[in-house]
Amino acid sequence: MIIIWKIIQDALFAAIAGMGFGAISNPPLKAFPYIALLAATGHSFRYTLMEYVGIDIALASLAASLLIGFGSLWLGGKSKYPITVPAIPALLPMVPGKLAYNTVFSIIMFLQTINVPEEHGKYLYMLMDNGFLSLTIIFFLALGVAVPIAIFPKKAYSLTRRRF
Amino acid sequence: MPEKEDKSLEDATLFMSEYIATLMGSGVHTSRVVRNSRRMAESLGLEMQLSVFHRTVILNMEKGCYSSSKIVEVPTLPINFRYNSELSGLSWEAFDRRLPLEEIRSKYEKIVSAAPLNHNIVMLMAASANASFCRLFSGDWLSTLIVFIAAIVGFRVRRILTRRHTDFHLTILSSAFLVSLIASSSLLFNTTADIAITTSVLYLIPGVPLINGVIDIVEGYILCGFARLTKAMLIIFCIAIGLSLTLWIVKNGLI
C-alpha cells in the first residue's frame, strides 16, 4: 500500500512540475491536461522502474520517454497537437538538471585542485560520471519523441491536420 | 517576368520569411519548421528551398523559371508551443483548402497577436513546479515552501532584468544566484537544506532546447542541433556559476 502511495505521490508532483515548467513555454491552454497526464504517467513509470525493478536511471528514462512519446502520438490524434507540444513539457521533469550543473561544478573543482593529485582525480571521475550520465539521459529523453516520429511518420506529421 | 507575377512571388517570399522566422525563433525543432514551410509553399503553388542555420535561414522560392531569395534573421523569442501547434495547423489548412495568401496572412496575424498566458499565473505555476521538484528529490515541506518563495522572487527578478534588456546570460546567472541565496535560508532551520538549494534553480534549466537539440541531431539537422545544445550548455554554465557563488558564500564549498 505504501508503494502505491509513493508512486501516486510521484505522479502527482511530476504532473505539477510538467505543467509548471511547460507553462513557461506558453503551450495552448487545452494542452495542459494532456501534459499533466503524460508527465504523471512517464515520471511515475520511471520511478517504479528505478525503485522497485532496479533499472538504472538512463534506461528507465528511455522507457519513460518512449511511453510519453507514444502516448503523445496517440493523444495527438484526439487533441490535434503536434507530438512535441504535450511531450516536451511532460519530459521536462526528467531533464537531469542537477546532474548537468554538477558536471560544471566538477569542471570548476577539477581546475581548482590541479596541484592536489588525489582530489584532482576524484573531480575528473565526477566530471565523467555526471557528464556522461546527463548526456545519455538527455539523448534518451529526446529519443522518446524521435522514435515514434520515425516509426509512424505519416501519423506524426499530420496530427495538426483538421477535416474541412 | 510580368509585374503581377513578380509582386505575388515577392509577397509570398516575404510572408514565408516571417512564418519561418517565427517558427524557428519560438523553439520549434528544425524538421518541423522545414515541413510546415514546404507545405505552406506548396499550398501557394510555389517550390521552396531552405538552408537552415541557428541564427539565419536562407530561403529561395520558385515559380516556374522565376525565383526570389531572402536571408531570414531568426529573432530571439520566448519558446512558444502555441505557435508550434497553431502555425502547423495553419500550414495544413492552407494546404487542404488552397487558401489565398491574404487569408493565410490574416490567420497568421491572428495567431501571433493572441495574448500569451498571464504572467502571474505562469509565475505561480513555475514556482509550484520547482517546489514539486523539491518534493520529488525527497525535500521536506519546509524546504518545499522555501523553494516556492525563492522561485517566485527569481522569476520576478528575471522578468525585471529582461525588461531592462540586461544581457541574457547575466540575467540567468543573477537569477540563479538570487534564487539559491534565498533558498539557502533553509540552512537556518532543521530541514533538508541541501535539497532546497540545489532544486531551487532547476526551473532555469533549458529543457526545451536540450531536447530539441537532440531531436535535430537525430533527424539530420546536426548543425542546428549542436547550436541549440551549445546555447543550452551556456545557460547551464551560467546557472552553475550563480549557484556556486551562493555555495561559496554559505557553505565555503561547491559539492
Coordinates of C-alpha atoms in Angstrom, one line a residue:
Chain A
M1 CA 0.0 0.0 0.0
I2 CA 2.9 2.4 0.9
I3 CA 4.5 1.6 -2.5
I4 CA 1.3 2.5 -4.4
W5 CA 1.0 5.8 -2.3
K6 CA 4.6 6.6 -3.1
I7 CA 4.0 6.1 -6.9
I8 CA 0.9 8.2 -6.8
Q9 CA 2.7 10.9 -5.0
D10 CA 5.5 10.8 -7.6
A11 CA 2.9 11.0 -10.4
L12 CA 1.1 13.9 -8.7
F13 CA 4.3 16.1 -8.2
A14 CA 5.5 15.2 -11.7
A15 CA 2.2 16.4 -13.1
I16 CA 2.5 19.7 -11.3
A17 CA 6.2 20.0 -12.4
G18 CA 5.3 19.2 -16.0
M19 CA 2.5 21.8 -16.2
G20 CA 4.6 24.4 -14.4
F21 CA 7.7 24.1 -16.5
G22 CA 5.5 23.7 -19.6
A23 CA 3.7 27.0 -18.7
I24 CA 6.9 28.9 -19.2
S25 CA 6.9 27.8 -22.8
N26 CA 3.3 29.0 -23.4
P27 CA 1.5 25.8 -24.6
P28 CA -2.1 26.0 -25.7
L29 CA -4.4 26.1 -22.7
K30 CA -6.2 22.9 -23.7
A31 CA -2.9 21.0 -23.8
F32 CA -2.4 21.2 -20.0
P33 CA -4.5 18.1 -19.1
Y34 CA -2.5 16.1 -21.7
I35 CA 0.8 17.4 -20.3
A36 CA -0.2 16.5 -16.8
L37 CA -1.3 13.1 -17.8
L38 CA 1.8 12.3 -19.8
A39 CA 4.2 13.8 -17.1
A40 CA 2.5 11.8 -14.3
T41 CA 2.5 8.6 -16.3
G42 CA 6.1 8.9 -17.5
H43 CA 7.7 10.1 -14.3
S44 CA 5.9 7.5 -12.1
F45 CA 6.8 4.8 -14.6
R46 CA 10.5 5.8 -14.3
Y47 CA 10.2 6.0 -10.6
T48 CA 8.7 2.5 -10.4
L49 CA 11.4 1.0 -12.7
M50 CA 14.2 2.6 -10.7
E51 CA 12.9 2.0 -7.2
Y52 CA 11.1 -1.4 -7.5
V53 CA 12.5 -3.1 -10.6
G54 CA 16.2 -2.0 -10.1
I55 CA 16.7 -0.5 -13.6
D56 CA 19.3 2.3 -13.8
I57 CA 18.2 5.9 -14.3
A58 CA 19.3 6.1 -18.0
L59 CA 17.4 3.1 -19.2
A60 CA 14.4 3.9 -17.0
S61 CA 14.4 7.4 -18.6
L62 CA 14.4 5.8 -22.1
A63 CA 11.5 3.6 -21.2
A64 CA 9.6 6.5 -19.7
S65 CA 10.3 8.9 -22.6
L66 CA 9.1 6.3 -25.1
L67 CA 5.9 5.9 -23.1
I68 CA 5.4 9.7 -23.2
G69 CA 6.3 9.9 -26.9
F70 CA 3.9 7.1 -28.0
G71 CA 1.3 8.4 -25.5
S72 CA 1.6 11.9 -27.1
L73 CA 1.3 10.4 -30.6
W74 CA -1.9 8.5 -29.5
L75 CA -3.4 11.5 -27.7
G76 CA -2.4 13.8 -30.6
G77 CA -4.9 12.1 -32.8
K78 CA -7.6 13.3 -30.5
S79 CA -6.1 16.7 -29.4
K80 CA -4.7 17.8 -32.8
Y81 CA -1.5 19.0 -31.2
P82 CA 1.9 18.1 -32.7
I83 CA 3.6 15.3 -30.9
T84 CA 6.2 17.7 -29.3
V85 CA 3.6 20.0 -27.7
P86 CA 2.4 17.8 -24.9
A87 CA 5.5 15.5 -25.0
I88 CA 8.3 18.0 -24.4
P89 CA 6.7 19.7 -21.3
A90 CA 6.0 16.2 -20.0
L91 CA 9.6 15.2 -20.4
L92 CA 10.9 18.4 -18.6
P93 CA 10.7 17.0 -15.1
M94 CA 13.0 14.2 -16.2
V95 CA 15.7 16.5 -17.6
P96 CA 18.8 15.9 -15.4
G97 CA 19.3 19.5 -14.3
K98 CA 21.1 18.6 -11.1
L99 CA 23.5 16.2 -12.9
A100 CA 24.1 18.9 -15.6
Y101 CA 25.2 21.6 -13.2
N102 CA 27.1 19.0 -11.1
T103 CA 29.1 18.5 -14.3
V104 CA 30.0 22.2 -14.4
F105 CA 30.9 22.1 -10.6
S106 CA 33.2 19.2 -11.3
I107 CA 35.0 21.2 -14.0
I108 CA 35.5 24.1 -11.6
M109 CA 36.7 21.9 -8.8
F110 CA 38.9 19.9 -11.2
L111 CA 40.6 23.2 -12.2
Q112 CA 41.0 24.3 -8.6
T113 CA 42.7 21.1 -7.4
I114 CA 45.3 20.9 -10.2
N115 CA 48.1 20.8 -7.5
V116 CA 46.3 18.2 -5.3
P117 CA 46.6 14.9 -7.3
E118 CA 44.2 12.7 -5.2
E119 CA 41.4 15.4 -5.2
H120 CA 42.1 16.1 -8.9
G121 CA 41.4 12.5 -9.9
K122 CA 38.2 12.5 -7.8
Y123 CA 36.8 15.5 -9.7
L124 CA 37.8 14.1 -13.0
Y125 CA 35.8 11.0 -12.2
M126 CA 32.9 13.1 -11.0
L127 CA 33.1 15.1 -14.3
M128 CA 32.9 12.0 -16.4
D129 CA 30.3 10.4 -14.2
N130 CA 27.9 13.4 -14.2
G131 CA 28.7 14.4 -17.8
F132 CA 28.1 11.0 -19.4
L133 CA 25.0 10.4 -17.3
S134 CA 23.4 13.7 -18.1
L135 CA 24.2 13.5 -21.8
T136 CA 22.9 9.9 -22.0
I137 CA 19.7 10.8 -20.2
I138 CA 19.0 13.9 -22.4
F139 CA 19.7 11.8 -25.5
F140 CA 17.3 9.1 -24.3
L141 CA 14.6 11.7 -23.4
A142 CA 14.8 13.1 -27.0
L143 CA 14.6 9.6 -28.4
G144 CA 11.3 9.2 -26.8
V145 CA 9.9 11.8 -29.2
A146 CA 12.1 10.9 -32.2
V147 CA 11.4 7.2 -32.2
P148 CA 7.5 7.5 -32.5
I149 CA 8.0 10.0 -35.4
A150 CA 10.5 7.6 -37.1
I151 CA 8.1 4.6 -36.8
F152 CA 4.8 6.4 -37.6
P153 CA 6.0 9.4 -39.7
K154 CA 2.7 9.8 -41.6
K155 CA 0.6 10.0 -38.5
A156 CA 3.2 12.1 -36.6
Y157 CA 3.4 14.7 -39.4
S158 CA -0.4 15.1 -39.8
L159 CA -1.5 15.4 -36.2
T160 CA -2.5 19.1 -36.7
R161 CA -4.4 18.4 -39.9
R162 CA -8.2 19.0 -39.5
R163 CA -11.0 17.9 -41.7
F164 CA -12.6 20.7 -43.6
Chain B
M1 CA 8.8 38.5 -65.6
P2 CA 5.3 40.1 -65.6
E3 CA 4.9 42.7 -62.9
K4 CA 1.9 40.9 -61.3
E5 CA 3.7 37.6 -61.1
D6 CA 6.8 39.4 -59.7
K7 CA 4.7 41.0 -56.9
S8 CA 3.0 37.8 -55.9
L9 CA 6.2 35.9 -55.7
E10 CA 7.8 38.7 -53.7
D11 CA 4.8 38.9 -51.3
A12 CA 4.9 35.1 -50.8
T13 CA 8.6 35.2 -50.1
L14 CA 8.1 38.0 -47.6
F15 CA 5.3 36.1 -45.8
M16 CA 7.3 32.8 -45.8
S17 CA 10.3 34.6 -44.3
E18 CA 8.1 35.9 -41.4
Y19 CA 6.5 32.5 -40.9
I20 CA 9.8 30.7 -40.8
A21 CA 11.4 33.3 -38.5
T22 CA 8.5 33.0 -36.0
L23 CA 8.7 29.2 -36.0
M24 CA 12.5 29.0 -35.7
G25 CA 12.6 31.8 -33.1
S26 CA 9.9 30.3 -30.9
G27 CA 11.7 27.0 -30.4
V28 CA 10.1 24.6 -33.0
H29 CA 12.5 21.8 -33.9
T30 CA 14.1 22.2 -37.4
S31 CA 12.5 19.4 -39.3
R32 CA 9.0 20.7 -38.4
V33 CA 9.9 24.2 -39.5
V34 CA 11.1 22.8 -42.9
R35 CA 8.0 20.5 -43.3
N36 CA 5.5 23.2 -42.3
S37 CA 7.1 25.8 -44.6
R38 CA 7.3 23.4 -47.5
R39 CA 3.6 22.5 -47.1
M40 CA 2.7 26.2 -46.9
A41 CA 4.8 27.0 -50.1
E42 CA 3.1 24.1 -51.9
S43 CA -0.3 25.4 -51.0
L44 CA 0.7 28.7 -52.7
G45 CA 1.8 26.8 -55.8
L46 CA 5.5 27.5 -55.2
E47 CA 8.6 25.5 -54.8
M48 CA 10.8 26.2 -51.9
Q49 CA 14.4 25.5 -50.9
L50 CA 15.7 26.2 -47.4
S51 CA 19.1 26.2 -45.8
V52 CA 18.6 26.4 -42.1
F53 CA 21.1 27.7 -39.5
H54 CA 20.5 28.6 -35.9
R55 CA 20.5 32.4 -36.4
T56 CA 19.7 32.7 -40.1
V57 CA 17.7 30.9 -42.7
I58 CA 18.4 31.1 -46.5
L59 CA 15.1 31.0 -48.3
N60 CA 14.6 30.6 -52.0
M61 CA 11.1 30.5 -53.6
E62 CA 10.5 29.5 -57.2
K63 CA 7.6 29.7 -59.6
G64 CA 8.3 28.3 -63.0
C65 CA 11.5 29.8 -64.1
Y66 CA 11.3 32.7 -61.7
S67 CA 12.8 32.8 -58.3
S68 CA 13.0 35.0 -55.2
S69 CA 15.5 34.7 -52.4
K70 CA 15.8 36.1 -48.9
I71 CA 18.1 35.7 -46.0
V72 CA 16.0 35.5 -42.9
E73 CA 17.3 36.5 -39.5
V74 CA 15.9 34.3 -36.7
P75 CA 14.7 36.5 -33.8
T76 CA 15.2 35.6 -30.2
L77 CA 11.6 34.9 -29.0
P78 CA 10.4 33.2 -25.9
I79 CA 9.6 29.5 -26.5
N80 CA 6.0 29.2 -27.6
F81 CA 4.3 25.8 -28.0
R82 CA 1.1 27.5 -29.1
Y83 CA 2.8 28.9 -32.2
N84 CA 4.2 25.4 -32.8
S85 CA 0.7 23.9 -32.7
E86 CA -1.3 26.6 -34.4
L87 CA 1.1 27.6 -37.1
S88 CA 1.5 23.9 -38.0
G89 CA -2.3 23.6 -38.2
L90 CA -2.3 26.7 -40.4
S91 CA 0.0 25.1 -42.9
W92 CA -2.3 22.1 -43.2
E93 CA -5.4 24.4 -43.5
A94 CA -3.6 26.4 -46.3
F95 CA -2.7 23.1 -48.0
D96 CA -6.1 21.4 -47.8
R97 CA -8.2 24.5 -48.6
R98 CA -5.7 26.1 -51.0
L99 CA -6.2 29.4 -49.2
P100 CA -5.0 32.6 -50.9
L101 CA -2.0 34.4 -49.4
E102 CA -4.1 37.3 -48.0
E103 CA -6.3 34.8 -46.0
I104 CA -3.2 32.8 -44.8
R105 CA -1.6 36.1 -43.7
S106 CA -4.7 37.3 -41.8
K107 CA -4.9 33.9 -40.0
Y108 CA -1.2 34.1 -39.2
E109 CA -1.5 37.6 -37.8
K110 CA -4.4 36.4 -35.6
I111 CA -2.3 33.6 -34.2
V112 CA 0.8 35.6 -33.5
S113 CA -1.1 38.6 -32.0
A114 CA -3.0 36.5 -29.4
A115 CA -2.1 37.3 -25.8
P116 CA 0.3 34.9 -24.1
L117 CA -0.6 33.2 -20.8
N118 CA -1.0 35.6 -17.8
H119 CA 2.5 36.2 -16.4
N120 CA 1.4 35.9 -12.7
I121 CA -0.3 32.5 -13.4
V122 CA 2.8 31.3 -15.2
M123 CA 5.0 32.5 -12.3
L124 CA 2.8 30.6 -9.7
M125 CA 2.8 27.5 -11.9
A126 CA 6.6 27.6 -12.4
A127 CA 7.2 28.1 -8.7
S128 CA 4.8 25.2 -7.9
A129 CA 6.8 23.1 -10.4
N130 CA 10.0 24.0 -8.7
A131 CA 8.5 23.2 -5.3
S132 CA 7.3 19.8 -6.7
F133 CA 10.8 19.1 -7.8
C134 CA 12.0 19.7 -4.2
R135 CA 9.4 17.1 -3.1
L136 CA 10.4 14.7 -5.9
F137 CA 14.0 14.9 -4.6
S138 CA 12.8 14.0 -1.1
G139 CA 12.8 17.5 0.3
D140 CA 10.5 18.1 3.3
W141 CA 7.6 20.5 3.3
L142 CA 9.5 23.5 4.8
S143 CA 12.2 23.2 2.1
T144 CA 9.4 23.0 -0.5
L145 CA 7.9 26.2 0.8
I146 CA 11.2 28.0 0.8
V147 CA 11.9 26.8 -2.8
F148 CA 8.4 28.0 -3.8
I149 CA 9.1 31.5 -2.4
A150 CA 12.6 31.6 -3.9
A151 CA 11.3 30.7 -7.3
I152 CA 8.7 33.5 -7.2
V153 CA 11.3 36.1 -6.4
G154 CA 13.7 34.7 -9.0
F155 CA 11.0 34.7 -11.6
R156 CA 10.1 38.3 -10.8
V157 CA 13.8 39.4 -10.9
R158 CA 14.4 37.7 -14.2
R159 CA 11.4 39.5 -15.7
I160 CA 12.7 42.9 -14.5
L161 CA 16.2 42.2 -15.8
T162 CA 14.8 41.0 -19.2
R163 CA 12.6 44.1 -19.5
R164 CA 15.7 46.3 -18.9
H165 CA 17.4 44.4 -21.7
T166 CA 20.2 43.1 -19.4
D167 CA 22.5 40.6 -21.0
F168 CA 20.7 37.3 -21.3
H169 CA 23.5 35.2 -19.6
L170 CA 24.0 37.8 -16.9
T171 CA 20.2 37.6 -16.2
I172 CA 20.3 33.8 -15.8
L173 CA 23.4 34.0 -13.6
S174 CA 21.9 36.7 -11.4
S175 CA 18.6 34.8 -11.1
A176 CA 20.4 31.6 -10.2
F177 CA 22.5 33.4 -7.6
L178 CA 19.5 35.1 -6.0
V179 CA 17.2 32.1 -6.0
S180 CA 19.8 29.9 -4.5
L181 CA 20.7 32.5 -1.9
I182 CA 17.1 32.8 -0.8
A183 CA 16.8 29.0 -0.8
S184 CA 20.0 28.9 1.4
S185 CA 17.9 30.5 4.2
S186 CA 16.8 26.8 4.8
L187 CA 20.2 26.3 6.5
L188 CA 18.8 28.3 9.4
F189 CA 16.2 25.6 10.0
N190 CA 16.3 21.9 10.7
T191 CA 15.3 21.0 7.2
T192 CA 16.6 19.4 4.0
A193 CA 18.6 22.5 3.1
D194 CA 20.9 20.8 0.5
I195 CA 17.9 19.7 -1.5
A196 CA 16.3 23.1 -1.2
I197 CA 19.4 24.9 -2.5
T198 CA 20.1 22.6 -5.4
T199 CA 16.5 22.2 -6.6
S200 CA 15.8 26.0 -6.3
V201 CA 17.5 26.8 -9.6
L202 CA 16.1 23.8 -11.6
Y203 CA 13.3 25.9 -13.2
L204 CA 16.1 27.8 -15.1
I205 CA 17.4 24.6 -16.8
P206 CA 16.8 24.9 -20.5
G207 CA 15.0 21.6 -21.0
V208 CA 13.3 22.6 -24.3
P209 CA 16.5 23.5 -26.3
L210 CA 18.2 20.4 -24.8
I211 CA 15.5 18.1 -26.1
N212 CA 15.1 20.0 -29.4
G213 CA 18.8 19.9 -29.9
V214 CA 19.0 16.1 -29.7
I215 CA 15.9 15.8 -31.9
D216 CA 17.5 18.0 -34.5
I217 CA 20.7 15.9 -34.5
V218 CA 18.8 12.6 -34.7
E219 CA 16.8 13.9 -37.6
G220 CA 19.9 15.0 -39.5
Y221 CA 20.0 18.8 -38.8
I222 CA 23.3 18.4 -37.0
L223 CA 24.5 22.0 -37.1
C224 CA 21.2 23.4 -35.7
G225 CA 21.1 20.6 -33.1
F226 CA 24.6 21.4 -31.9
A227 CA 23.9 25.1 -31.9
R228 CA 20.8 24.6 -29.7
L229 CA 22.8 22.3 -27.3
T230 CA 25.7 24.8 -27.1
K231 CA 23.2 27.5 -26.2
A232 CA 21.7 25.3 -23.6
M233 CA 25.1 24.4 -22.2
L234 CA 26.0 28.1 -21.8
I235 CA 22.7 28.6 -19.8
I236 CA 23.6 25.6 -17.6
F237 CA 27.1 27.1 -17.1
C238 CA 25.5 30.4 -16.0
I239 CA 23.2 28.6 -13.6
A240 CA 26.1 26.7 -12.1
I241 CA 28.2 29.8 -11.7
G242 CA 25.3 31.6 -9.9
L243 CA 24.7 28.6 -7.7
S244 CA 28.4 28.2 -7.0
L245 CA 28.6 31.8 -5.8
T246 CA 25.9 31.1 -3.2
L247 CA 27.5 27.8 -2.2
W248 CA 30.9 29.6 -1.7
I249 CA 29.2 32.2 0.5
V250 CA 27.1 29.9 2.6
K251 CA 29.0 26.6 2.6
N252 CA 32.5 27.5 1.5
G253 CA 32.5 24.7 -1.0
L254 CA 30.7 23.5 -4.1
I255 CA 29.7 19.9 -3.9

